mmCIF file of C-alpha atoms and ligand atoms in Angstrom:
data_model
loop_
_atom_site.group_PDB
_atom_site.id
_atom_site.type_symbol
_atom_site.label_atom_id
_atom_site.label_comp_id
_atom_site.label_asym_id
_atom_site.label_seq_id
_atom_site.Cartn_x
_atom_site.Cartn_y
_atom_site.Cartn_z
ATOM 1 C CA UNK A 461 -24.185 -11.506 -4.267
ATOM 2 C CA UNK A 462 -23.168 -11.215 -0.623
ATOM 3 C CA UNK A 463 -24.417 -8.270 1.353
ATOM 4 C CA UNK A 464 -22.018 -6.009 3.160
ATOM 5 C CA UNK A 465 -22.993 -4.153 6.305
ATOM 6 C CA UNK A 466 -20.345 -2.231 8.192
ATOM 7 C CA UNK A 467 -22.230 -2.771 11.455
ATOM 8 C CA UNK A 468 -21.628 -6.499 11.142
ATOM 9 C CA UNK A 469 -17.881 -6.159 10.983
ATOM 10 C CA UNK A 470 -16.911 -3.232 13.192
ATOM 11 C CA UNK A 471 -15.542 -4.291 16.600
ATOM 12 C CA UNK A 472 -18.097 -3.628 19.365
ATOM 13 C CA UNK A 473 -15.637 -1.605 21.482
ATOM 14 C CA UNK A 474 -14.745 0.566 18.488
ATOM 15 C CA UNK A 475 -18.389 1.113 17.707
ATOM 16 C CA UNK A 476 -19.049 2.168 21.298
ATOM 17 C CA UNK A 477 -16.010 4.347 21.878
ATOM 18 C CA UNK A 478 -15.834 8.090 21.735
ATOM 19 C CA UNK A 479 -12.934 9.670 19.866
ATOM 20 C CA UNK A 480 -10.346 11.811 21.630
ATOM 21 C CA UNK A 481 -11.306 15.382 21.022
ATOM 22 C CA UNK A 482 -8.272 17.530 20.365
ATOM 23 C CA UNK A 483 -8.119 21.300 20.621
ATOM 24 C CA UNK A 484 -7.955 21.525 16.835
ATOM 25 C CA UNK A 485 -11.031 19.311 16.493
ATOM 26 C CA UNK A 486 -13.061 21.523 18.761
ATOM 27 C CA UNK A 487 -12.064 24.711 17.080
ATOM 28 C CA UNK A 488 -11.498 24.214 13.366
ATOM 29 C CA UNK A 489 -11.639 27.700 11.883
ATOM 30 C CA UNK A 490 -7.965 28.474 11.885
ATOM 31 C CA UNK A 491 -8.078 32.172 11.182
ATOM 32 C CA UNK A 492 -5.120 34.518 11.226
ATOM 33 C CA UNK A 493 -6.963 37.073 13.280
ATOM 34 C CA UNK A 494 -7.546 34.734 16.244
ATOM 35 C CA UNK A 495 -5.485 34.319 19.367
ATOM 36 C CA UNK A 496 -4.954 30.595 20.063
ATOM 37 C CA UNK A 497 -4.548 29.795 23.724
ATOM 38 C CA UNK A 498 -6.298 26.437 23.630
ATOM 39 C CA UNK A 499 -3.688 23.716 23.005
ATOM 40 C CA UNK A 500 -0.822 24.521 25.384
ATOM 41 C CA UNK A 501 1.438 25.158 22.417
ATOM 42 C CA UNK A 502 4.492 27.380 22.557
ATOM 43 C CA UNK A 503 3.460 30.828 21.277
ATOM 44 C CA UNK A 504 6.779 31.716 19.607
ATOM 45 C CA UNK A 505 6.504 31.156 15.887
ATOM 46 C CA UNK A 506 9.184 28.934 14.345
ATOM 47 C CA UNK A 507 6.930 27.598 11.612
ATOM 48 C CA UNK A 508 6.215 24.370 13.498
ATOM 49 C CA UNK A 509 5.093 25.467 16.955
ATOM 50 C CA UNK A 510 1.415 24.712 16.237
ATOM 51 C CA UNK A 511 -0.174 21.254 16.089
ATOM 52 C CA UNK A 512 -0.840 20.090 12.523
ATOM 53 C CA UNK A 513 -4.326 19.815 11.012
ATOM 54 C CA UNK A 514 -5.668 16.470 12.305
ATOM 55 C CA UNK A 515 -7.675 15.952 9.107
ATOM 56 C CA UNK A 516 -4.945 17.202 6.733
ATOM 57 C CA UNK A 517 -7.474 19.184 4.686
ATOM 58 C CA UNK A 518 -4.922 20.849 2.385
ATOM 59 C CA UNK A 519 -3.254 17.552 1.451
ATOM 60 C CA UNK A 520 -6.621 15.920 0.829
ATOM 61 C CA UNK A 521 -7.862 18.745 -1.340
ATOM 62 C CA UNK A 522 -4.912 18.215 -3.710
ATOM 63 C CA UNK A 523 -5.523 14.460 -3.715
ATOM 64 C CA UNK A 524 -9.180 15.141 -4.488
ATOM 65 C CA UNK A 525 -8.090 17.066 -7.587
ATOM 66 C CA UNK A 526 -5.331 14.676 -8.677
ATOM 67 C CA UNK A 527 -7.383 11.529 -8.140
ATOM 68 C CA UNK A 528 -10.876 12.866 -8.757
ATOM 69 C CA UNK A 529 -12.032 11.382 -5.465
ATOM 70 C CA UNK A 530 -14.078 12.879 -2.582
ATOM 71 C CA UNK A 531 -11.860 14.267 0.188
ATOM 72 C CA UNK A 532 -14.139 12.950 2.955
ATOM 73 C CA UNK A 533 -13.527 9.394 1.722
ATOM 74 C CA UNK A 534 -9.758 9.681 2.144
ATOM 75 C CA UNK A 535 -7.762 8.758 5.259
ATOM 76 C CA UNK A 536 -4.044 9.492 5.598
ATOM 77 C CA UNK A 537 -1.605 7.513 7.720
ATOM 78 C CA UNK A 538 2.027 7.479 8.776
ATOM 79 C CA UNK A 539 2.855 5.247 5.805
ATOM 80 C CA UNK A 540 0.576 2.494 4.519
ATOM 81 C CA UNK A 541 1.706 0.590 7.575
ATOM 82 C CA UNK A 542 -0.349 2.792 9.905
ATOM 83 C CA UNK A 543 -3.363 2.762 7.615
ATOM 84 C CA UNK A 544 -3.305 -1.051 7.467
ATOM 85 C CA UNK A 545 -2.864 -1.309 11.228
ATOM 86 C CA UNK A 546 -5.911 0.933 11.766
ATOM 87 C CA UNK A 547 -8.015 -1.370 9.602
ATOM 88 C CA UNK A 548 -7.047 -4.369 11.733
ATOM 89 C CA UNK A 549 -7.817 -2.495 14.925
ATOM 90 C CA UNK A 550 -11.192 -1.254 13.702
ATOM 91 C CA UNK A 551 -12.540 -4.493 12.289
ATOM 92 C CA UNK A 552 -10.734 -7.563 13.677
ATOM 93 C CA UNK A 553 -11.461 -8.897 17.160
ATOM 94 C CA UNK A 554 -8.217 -10.253 18.672
ATOM 95 C CA UNK A 555 -8.083 -14.027 19.263
ATOM 96 C CA UNK A 556 -11.304 -14.501 17.344
ATOM 97 C CA UNK A 557 -11.240 -13.141 13.812
ATOM 98 C CA UNK A 558 -9.118 -14.087 10.828
ATOM 99 C CA UNK A 559 -7.977 -12.542 7.548
ATOM 100 C CA UNK A 560 -6.938 -14.108 4.257
ATOM 101 C CA UNK A 561 -4.145 -12.917 1.995
ATOM 102 C CA UNK A 562 -2.679 -14.127 -1.249
ATOM 103 C CA UNK A 563 0.767 -15.677 -0.974
ATOM 104 C CA UNK A 564 3.459 -14.741 -1.746
ATOM 105 C CA UNK A 565 2.680 -11.112 -0.987
ATOM 106 C CA UNK A 566 3.737 -8.086 1.061
ATOM 107 C CA UNK A 567 5.153 -9.119 4.448
ATOM 108 C CA UNK A 568 3.496 -6.376 6.484
ATOM 109 C CA UNK A 569 0.009 -7.974 6.411
ATOM 110 C CA UNK A 570 1.128 -10.996 8.420
ATOM 111 C CA UNK A 571 3.199 -8.836 10.811
ATOM 112 C CA UNK A 572 0.157 -6.652 11.549
ATOM 113 C CA UNK A 573 -2.041 -9.713 11.811
ATOM 114 C CA UNK A 574 0.287 -11.247 14.424
ATOM 115 C CA UNK A 575 0.557 -7.989 16.295
ATOM 116 C CA UNK A 576 -3.216 -7.702 16.505
ATOM 117 C CA UNK A 577 -3.706 -11.386 17.464
ATOM 118 C CA UNK A 578 -5.659 -12.077 14.284
ATOM 119 C CA UNK A 579 -5.253 -15.405 12.485
ATOM 120 C CA UNK A 580 -3.538 -15.032 9.102
ATOM 121 C CA UNK A 581 -4.610 -17.470 6.394
ATOM 122 C CA UNK A 582 -2.545 -17.707 3.217
ATOM 123 C CA UNK A 583 -3.948 -18.632 -0.163
ATOM 124 C CA UNK A 584 -1.284 -19.598 -2.685
ATOM 125 C CA UNK A 585 -1.370 -17.883 -6.050
ATOM 126 C CA UNK A 586 -1.579 -20.052 -9.150
ATOM 127 C CA UNK A 587 1.951 -21.037 -10.015
ATOM 128 C CA UNK A 588 1.675 -20.463 -13.759
ATOM 129 C CA UNK A 589 0.410 -16.860 -13.812
ATOM 130 C CA UNK A 590 0.577 -15.627 -10.181
ATOM 131 C CA UNK A 591 -3.181 -14.943 -10.209
ATOM 132 C CA UNK A 592 -5.340 -15.721 -7.145
ATOM 133 C CA UNK A 593 -6.989 -19.115 -6.801
ATOM 134 C CA UNK A 594 -10.512 -17.965 -6.037
ATOM 135 C CA UNK A 595 -11.909 -21.333 -4.999
ATOM 136 C CA UNK A 596 -9.015 -21.777 -2.588
ATOM 137 C CA UNK A 597 -9.622 -18.328 -1.094
ATOM 138 C CA UNK A 598 -13.304 -19.055 -0.499
ATOM 139 C CA UNK A 599 -12.536 -22.487 0.961
ATOM 140 C CA UNK A 600 -10.689 -20.584 3.700
ATOM 141 C CA UNK A 601 -13.494 -18.097 4.443
ATOM 142 C CA UNK A 602 -15.590 -18.705 7.556
ATOM 143 C CA UNK A 603 -17.909 -16.581 9.718
ATOM 144 C CA UNK A 604 -14.909 -14.944 11.424
ATOM 145 C CA UNK A 605 -13.144 -13.899 8.232
ATOM 146 C CA UNK A 606 -13.175 -10.103 8.246
ATOM 147 C CA UNK A 607 -10.809 -9.128 5.437
ATOM 148 C CA UNK A 608 -9.178 -10.417 2.274
ATOM 149 C CA UNK A 609 -5.899 -8.763 1.252
ATOM 150 C CA UNK A 610 -5.135 -8.414 -2.434
ATOM 151 C CA UNK A 611 -1.944 -6.626 -3.377
ATOM 152 C CA UNK A 612 -2.210 -5.425 -6.964
ATOM 153 C CA UNK A 613 0.294 -5.081 -8.590
ATOM 154 C CA UNK A 614 1.553 -7.703 -6.174
ATOM 155 C CA UNK A 615 4.842 -7.533 -4.312
ATOM 156 C CA UNK A 616 7.091 -9.530 -4.907
ATOM 157 C CA UNK A 617 5.636 -11.090 -8.058
ATOM 158 C CA UNK A 618 4.934 -7.837 -9.920
ATOM 159 C CA UNK A 619 1.730 -8.840 -11.667
ATOM 160 C CA UNK A 620 -1.539 -6.945 -11.491
ATOM 161 C CA UNK A 621 -4.516 -9.014 -10.364
ATOM 162 C CA UNK A 622 -7.035 -9.359 -13.159
ATOM 163 C CA UNK A 623 -10.111 -7.193 -12.825
ATOM 164 C CA UNK A 624 -12.495 -10.147 -13.177
ATOM 165 C CA UNK A 625 -10.835 -11.971 -10.279
ATOM 166 C CA UNK A 626 -11.057 -8.966 -7.979
ATOM 167 C CA UNK A 627 -14.651 -8.424 -9.023
ATOM 168 C CA UNK A 628 -15.609 -11.993 -8.215
ATOM 169 C CA UNK A 629 -13.964 -11.799 -4.776
ATOM 170 C CA UNK A 630 -15.604 -8.435 -4.014
ATOM 171 C CA UNK A 631 -19.015 -9.756 -5.047
ATOM 172 C CA UNK A 632 -18.849 -13.074 -3.198
ATOM 173 C CA UNK A 633 -17.307 -11.899 0.080
ATOM 174 C CA UNK A 634 -19.363 -10.081 2.709
ATOM 175 C CA UNK A 635 -16.347 -8.717 4.591
ATOM 176 C CA UNK A 636 -13.799 -6.137 3.479
ATOM 177 C CA UNK A 637 -11.553 -6.526 0.458
ATOM 178 C CA UNK A 638 -8.341 -4.537 0.840
ATOM 179 C CA UNK A 639 -6.648 -3.743 -2.457
ATOM 180 C CA UNK A 640 -3.088 -2.550 -1.846
ATOM 181 C CA UNK A 641 -2.179 -0.400 -4.835
ATOM 182 C CA UNK A 642 1.298 0.735 -3.730
ATOM 183 C CA UNK A 643 2.521 0.178 -7.315
ATOM 184 C CA UNK A 644 -0.579 1.161 -9.303
ATOM 185 C CA UNK A 645 1.103 4.168 -10.966
ATOM 186 C CA UNK A 646 3.414 1.785 -12.835
ATOM 187 C CA UNK A 647 0.566 -0.453 -14.023
ATOM 188 C CA UNK A 648 -1.276 -0.543 -17.323
ATOM 189 C CA UNK A 649 -4.640 -1.179 -15.626
ATOM 190 C CA UNK A 650 -6.600 1.552 -13.815
ATOM 191 C CA UNK A 651 -6.910 1.905 -10.040
ATOM 192 C CA UNK A 652 -9.937 0.528 -8.199
ATOM 193 C CA UNK A 653 -10.658 3.800 -6.397
ATOM 194 C CA UNK A 654 -13.406 4.801 -8.829
ATOM 195 C CA UNK A 655 -15.204 1.482 -8.125
ATOM 196 C CA UNK A 656 -15.591 2.210 -4.422
ATOM 197 C CA UNK A 657 -18.927 3.946 -5.025
ATOM 198 C CA UNK A 658 -20.257 0.680 -6.508
ATOM 199 C CA UNK A 659 -18.637 -1.706 -3.997
ATOM 200 C CA UNK A 660 -18.848 -0.434 -0.401
ATOM 201 C CA UNK A 661 -16.752 -3.340 0.922
ATOM 202 C CA UNK A 662 -13.666 -2.248 -1.035
ATOM 203 C CA UNK A 663 -10.798 -0.392 0.626
ATOM 204 C CA UNK A 664 -7.960 0.788 -1.615
ATOM 205 C CA UNK A 665 -4.589 1.770 -0.170
ATOM 206 C CA UNK A 666 -1.887 3.730 -1.951
ATOM 207 C CA UNK A 667 1.309 5.415 -0.809
ATOM 208 C CA UNK A 668 3.628 8.299 -1.602
ATOM 209 C CA UNK A 669 6.590 5.945 -1.030
ATOM 210 C CA UNK A 670 6.964 4.553 -4.551
ATOM 211 C CA UNK A 671 5.956 6.473 -7.701
ATOM 212 C CA UNK A 672 5.712 9.833 -5.933
ATOM 213 C CA UNK A 673 9.207 9.373 -4.519
ATOM 214 C CA UNK A 674 8.532 10.355 -0.909
ATOM 215 C CA UNK A 675 9.287 7.202 1.103
ATOM 216 C CA UNK A 676 11.077 9.419 3.624
ATOM 217 C CA UNK A 677 8.029 11.456 4.670
ATOM 218 C CA UNK A 678 5.845 8.390 5.469
ATOM 219 C CA UNK A 679 2.477 9.086 3.918
ATOM 220 C CA UNK A 680 -0.001 6.312 3.204
ATOM 221 C CA UNK A 681 -3.432 6.898 1.688
ATOM 222 C CA UNK A 682 -6.664 4.973 2.135
ATOM 223 C CA UNK A 683 -9.710 5.365 -0.102
ATOM 224 C CA UNK A 684 -13.013 3.895 1.053
ATOM 225 C CA UNK A 685 -16.676 4.653 1.720
ATOM 226 C CA UNK A 686 -17.480 7.606 3.940
ATOM 227 C CA UNK A 687 -18.713 5.178 6.622
ATOM 228 C CA UNK A 688 -15.432 3.274 6.763
ATOM 229 C CA UNK A 689 -13.347 6.460 6.764
ATOM 230 C CA UNK A 690 -15.460 7.858 9.605
ATOM 231 C CA UNK A 691 -14.712 4.800 11.759
ATOM 232 C CA UNK A 692 -10.988 5.020 11.040
ATOM 233 C CA UNK A 693 -10.913 8.765 11.709
ATOM 234 C CA UNK A 694 -12.444 8.054 15.101
ATOM 235 C CA UNK A 695 -9.661 5.681 16.168
ATOM 236 C CA UNK A 696 -6.577 7.201 14.521
ATOM 237 C CA UNK A 697 -4.039 9.107 16.624
ATOM 238 C CA UNK A 698 -5.242 12.736 16.405
ATOM 239 C CA UNK A 699 -2.096 14.271 14.874
ATOM 240 C CA UNK A 700 -0.810 11.242 12.971
ATOM 241 C CA UNK A 701 0.519 13.215 9.981
ATOM 242 C CA UNK A 702 3.134 15.706 11.086
ATOM 243 C CA UNK A 703 3.361 19.218 9.685
ATOM 244 C CA UNK A 704 6.635 18.656 7.759
ATOM 245 C CA UNK A 705 5.094 15.678 5.988
ATOM 246 C CA UNK A 706 1.945 17.626 5.122
ATOM 247 C CA UNK A 707 3.946 20.538 3.698
ATOM 248 C CA UNK A 708 6.253 18.333 1.610
ATOM 249 C CA UNK A 709 3.313 16.278 0.288
ATOM 250 C CA UNK A 710 1.516 19.465 -0.767
ATOM 251 C CA UNK A 711 4.655 20.757 -2.506
ATOM 252 C CA UNK A 712 5.319 17.571 -4.503
ATOM 253 C CA UNK A 713 1.678 16.711 -5.279
ATOM 254 C CA UNK A 714 1.032 20.238 -6.540
ATOM 255 C CA UNK A 715 3.283 19.500 -9.520
ATOM 256 C CA UNK A 716 1.717 16.178 -10.465
ATOM 257 C CA UNK A 717 2.934 16.353 -14.075
ATOM 258 C CA UNK A 718 6.469 16.092 -12.793
ATOM 259 C CA UNK A 719 5.577 12.951 -10.813
ATOM 260 C CA UNK A 720 3.997 11.417 -13.912
ATOM 261 C CA UNK A 721 7.087 12.208 -15.996
ATOM 262 C CA UNK A 722 9.384 10.521 -13.458
ATOM 263 C CA UNK A 723 7.066 7.501 -13.335
ATOM 264 C CA UNK A 724 7.182 7.210 -17.117
ATOM 265 C CA UNK A 725 10.978 7.339 -17.048
ATOM 266 C CA UNK A 726 11.024 4.434 -14.578
ATOM 267 C CA UNK A 727 8.587 2.441 -16.734
ATOM 268 C CA UNK A 728 10.829 3.110 -19.740
ATOM 269 C CA UNK A 729 13.920 2.029 -17.801
ATOM 270 C CA UNK A 730 12.130 -1.131 -16.702
ATOM 271 C CA UNK A 731 11.760 -2.137 -20.355
ATOM 272 C CA UNK A 732 15.454 -1.464 -20.994
ATOM 273 C CA UNK A 733 16.370 -3.524 -17.943
ATOM 274 C CA UNK A 734 14.053 -6.396 -18.915
ATOM 275 C CA UNK A 735 15.716 -6.535 -22.320
ATOM 276 C CA UNK A 736 19.202 -6.469 -20.877
ATOM 277 C CA UNK A 737 18.338 -9.241 -18.405
ATOM 278 C CA UNK A 738 17.429 -11.571 -21.277
ATOM 279 C CA UNK A 739 21.104 -11.477 -22.208
ATOM 280 C CA UNK A 740 22.395 -12.615 -18.814
ATOM 281 C CA UNK A 741 23.118 -16.343 -19.088
ATOM 282 C CA UNK A 742 22.096 -17.350 -15.543
ATOM 283 C CA UNK A 743 18.722 -15.574 -15.703
ATOM 284 C CA UNK A 744 16.206 -18.338 -16.382
ATOM 285 C CA UNK A 745 12.976 -16.402 -16.265
ATOM 286 C CA UNK A 746 11.837 -12.776 -16.205
ATOM 287 C CA UNK A 747 8.329 -12.422 -14.805
ATOM 288 C CA UNK A 748 6.052 -9.770 -16.325
ATOM 289 C CA UNK A 749 5.865 -6.697 -14.093
ATOM 290 C CA UNK A 750 3.283 -3.959 -13.606
ATOM 291 C CA UNK A 751 5.436 -2.415 -10.864
ATOM 292 C CA UNK A 752 8.781 -0.624 -10.509
ATOM 293 C CA UNK A 753 10.622 -3.888 -9.875
ATOM 294 C CA UNK A 754 11.291 -7.083 -11.760
ATOM 295 C CA UNK A 755 11.174 -10.610 -10.353
ATOM 296 C CA UNK A 756 13.622 -12.972 -12.025
ATOM 297 C CA UNK A 757 14.426 -16.653 -11.601
ATOM 298 C CA UNK A 758 18.108 -17.537 -11.672
ATOM 299 C CA UNK A 759 20.213 -20.699 -11.394
ATOM 300 C CA UNK A 760 21.039 -20.151 -7.694
ATOM 301 C CA UNK A 761 19.500 -17.133 -5.956
ATOM 302 C CA UNK A 762 21.504 -17.328 -2.706
ATOM 303 C CA UNK A 763 24.787 -17.507 -4.569
ATOM 304 C CA UNK A 764 23.969 -14.766 -7.077
ATOM 305 C CA UNK A 765 22.661 -12.516 -4.331
ATOM 306 C CA UNK A 766 25.903 -12.855 -2.334
ATOM 307 C CA UNK A 767 28.047 -12.301 -5.425
ATOM 308 C CA UNK A 768 26.206 -9.099 -6.280
ATOM 309 C CA UNK A 769 26.478 -7.747 -2.717
ATOM 310 C CA UNK A 770 30.207 -8.386 -2.953
ATOM 311 C CA UNK A 771 30.220 -6.178 -6.043
ATOM 312 C CA UNK A 772 28.333 -3.463 -4.159
ATOM 313 C CA UNK A 773 24.890 -4.099 -5.616
ATOM 314 C CA UNK A 774 22.029 -4.875 -3.266
ATOM 315 C CA UNK A 775 18.874 -6.475 -4.612
ATOM 316 C CA UNK A 776 16.291 -8.576 -2.729
ATOM 317 C CA UNK A 777 16.613 -12.311 -2.362
ATOM 318 C CA UNK A 778 13.096 -13.818 -2.466
ATOM 319 C CA UNK A 779 14.285 -17.440 -2.474
ATOM 320 C CA UNK A 780 12.383 -18.279 0.707
ATOM 321 C CA UNK A 781 9.012 -16.895 -0.414
ATOM 322 C CA UNK A 782 6.280 -19.280 -1.535
ATOM 323 C CA UNK A 783 6.541 -20.060 -5.277
ATOM 324 C CA UNK A 784 9.728 -17.961 -5.496
ATOM 325 C CA UNK A 785 12.495 -20.561 -5.329
ATOM 326 C CA UNK A 786 15.661 -19.057 -6.800
ATOM 327 C CA UNK A 787 13.957 -15.731 -7.383
ATOM 328 C CA UNK A 788 15.503 -12.297 -6.994
ATOM 329 C CA UNK A 789 13.625 -9.014 -6.933
ATOM 330 C CA UNK A 790 15.277 -6.050 -8.603
ATOM 331 C CA UNK A 791 14.081 -2.468 -8.125
ATOM 332 C CA UNK A 792 14.335 -0.383 -11.298
ATOM 333 C CA UNK A 793 16.915 2.327 -10.657
ATOM 334 C CA UNK A 794 18.350 5.120 -12.759
ATOM 335 C CA UNK A 795 19.780 4.347 -16.185
ATOM 336 C CA UNK A 796 23.249 4.432 -14.654
ATOM 337 C CA UNK A 797 22.363 2.140 -11.734
ATOM 338 C CA UNK A 798 20.651 -0.370 -14.000
ATOM 339 C CA UNK A 799 23.633 -0.309 -16.347
ATOM 340 C CA UNK A 800 25.938 -1.065 -13.471
ATOM 341 C CA UNK A 801 23.759 -3.980 -12.339
ATOM 342 C CA UNK A 802 23.822 -5.522 -15.807
ATOM 343 C CA UNK A 803 27.562 -4.966 -16.152
ATOM 344 C CA UNK A 804 28.178 -6.740 -12.841
ATOM 345 C CA UNK A 805 25.792 -9.577 -13.673
ATOM 346 C CA UNK A 806 27.638 -10.187 -16.919
ATOM 347 C CA UNK A 807 30.937 -10.297 -15.054
ATOM 348 C CA UNK A 808 29.521 -13.067 -12.873
ATOM 349 C CA UNK A 809 28.750 -15.262 -15.854
ATOM 350 C CA UNK A 810 32.299 -16.403 -16.454
HETATM 351 C C1 PLP B 1941 6.286 -0.444 -0.487
HETATM 352 C C2 PLP B 1941 4.938 -0.980 -0.210
HETATM 353 C C3 PLP B 1941 4.020 -0.256 0.551
HETATM 354 C C4 PLP B 1941 4.388 1.080 1.114
HETATM 355 O O1 PLP B 1941 4.357 1.135 2.471
HETATM 356 P P1 PLP B 1941 4.556 2.578 3.160
HETATM 357 O O2 PLP B 1941 4.385 2.235 4.594
HETATM 358 O O3 PLP B 1941 3.491 3.475 2.620
HETATM 359 O O4 PLP B 1941 5.923 3.056 2.803
HETATM 360 C C5 PLP B 1941 2.751 -0.755 0.740
HETATM 361 N N1 PLP B 1941 2.385 -1.922 0.203
HETATM 362 C C6 PLP B 1941 3.237 -2.654 -0.539
HETATM 363 C C7 PLP B 1941 2.783 -3.915 -1.148
HETATM 364 C C8 PLP B 1941 4.538 -2.212 -0.755
HETATM 365 O O5 PLP B 1941 5.389 -2.961 -1.478
#
């Protein structure tokens, strides 16, 4: 088993730097009786005239309850995008280090890798079951490999990565393993967050953009060891989660049963949609999905995509992704939207 030591992977400049100390960091005890003349804010109350809590304590305390996870091991970002960018900036030395990701997968990892001048190495999934090829991944690891990205359930393929595969990667690799669980609420397998206490090199990311239905507020969540979260807290922009986002997140997450009910409705609709798709003549394959979308193989993806847009239905053409020739990705919508999709697809058959 490889040994993981955060001191071996943190960038030297990040290790040495001192965090910006904001007014709200220096004086935390927000108390109604106090007069705050420390942050050059406007004193006239409009509900948003004060800087937001830089550590988002109220949001995290609800997440701690909902997820049964320590609040001081949670980091919030302006979408998963910011959280992922912070990981690159904390641990990958530009023009020196590299990361490995499964392919096909979420496009943002390679964008962030390019932006941070970090080499991006792709490891193709096995074609038959879209599971990672572990030997191929490790053939690409060298002394400058800092992170391995596993998206599970994976976008755009929809499958969850088997627990044994993740476990083997986590055990063999002495860098960080990032498990992107944007779609975990739709999956049949549990999240990896409860394993973090056993595997300090695991970082799990989730988001409020999918199952929770708050893509518009931009809130990404990272779960990791206290050590990793402390490093990321040091380098994050001080007020990265705005007050409106914090308030809306608290409101929606406080009624978690409602979120779970909506998620179950989408899972139910996915089954209905999968069934209906089997009856569309040009659909050649429906891949199993643990997410809120379905990847299908059709006779001619470019043509079918254009035809559907013409009928006012926009899905995602994944024809140019590795292993996805003639594949389309369909997000599960409402019963009505899904019905309309199927109706239009059947009209195209003739
Ligand atoms: C949609 C999605 C996200 C969410 O990103 P946000 O910036 O939080 O909206 C993250 N990872 C994957 C794989 C996704 O498909």
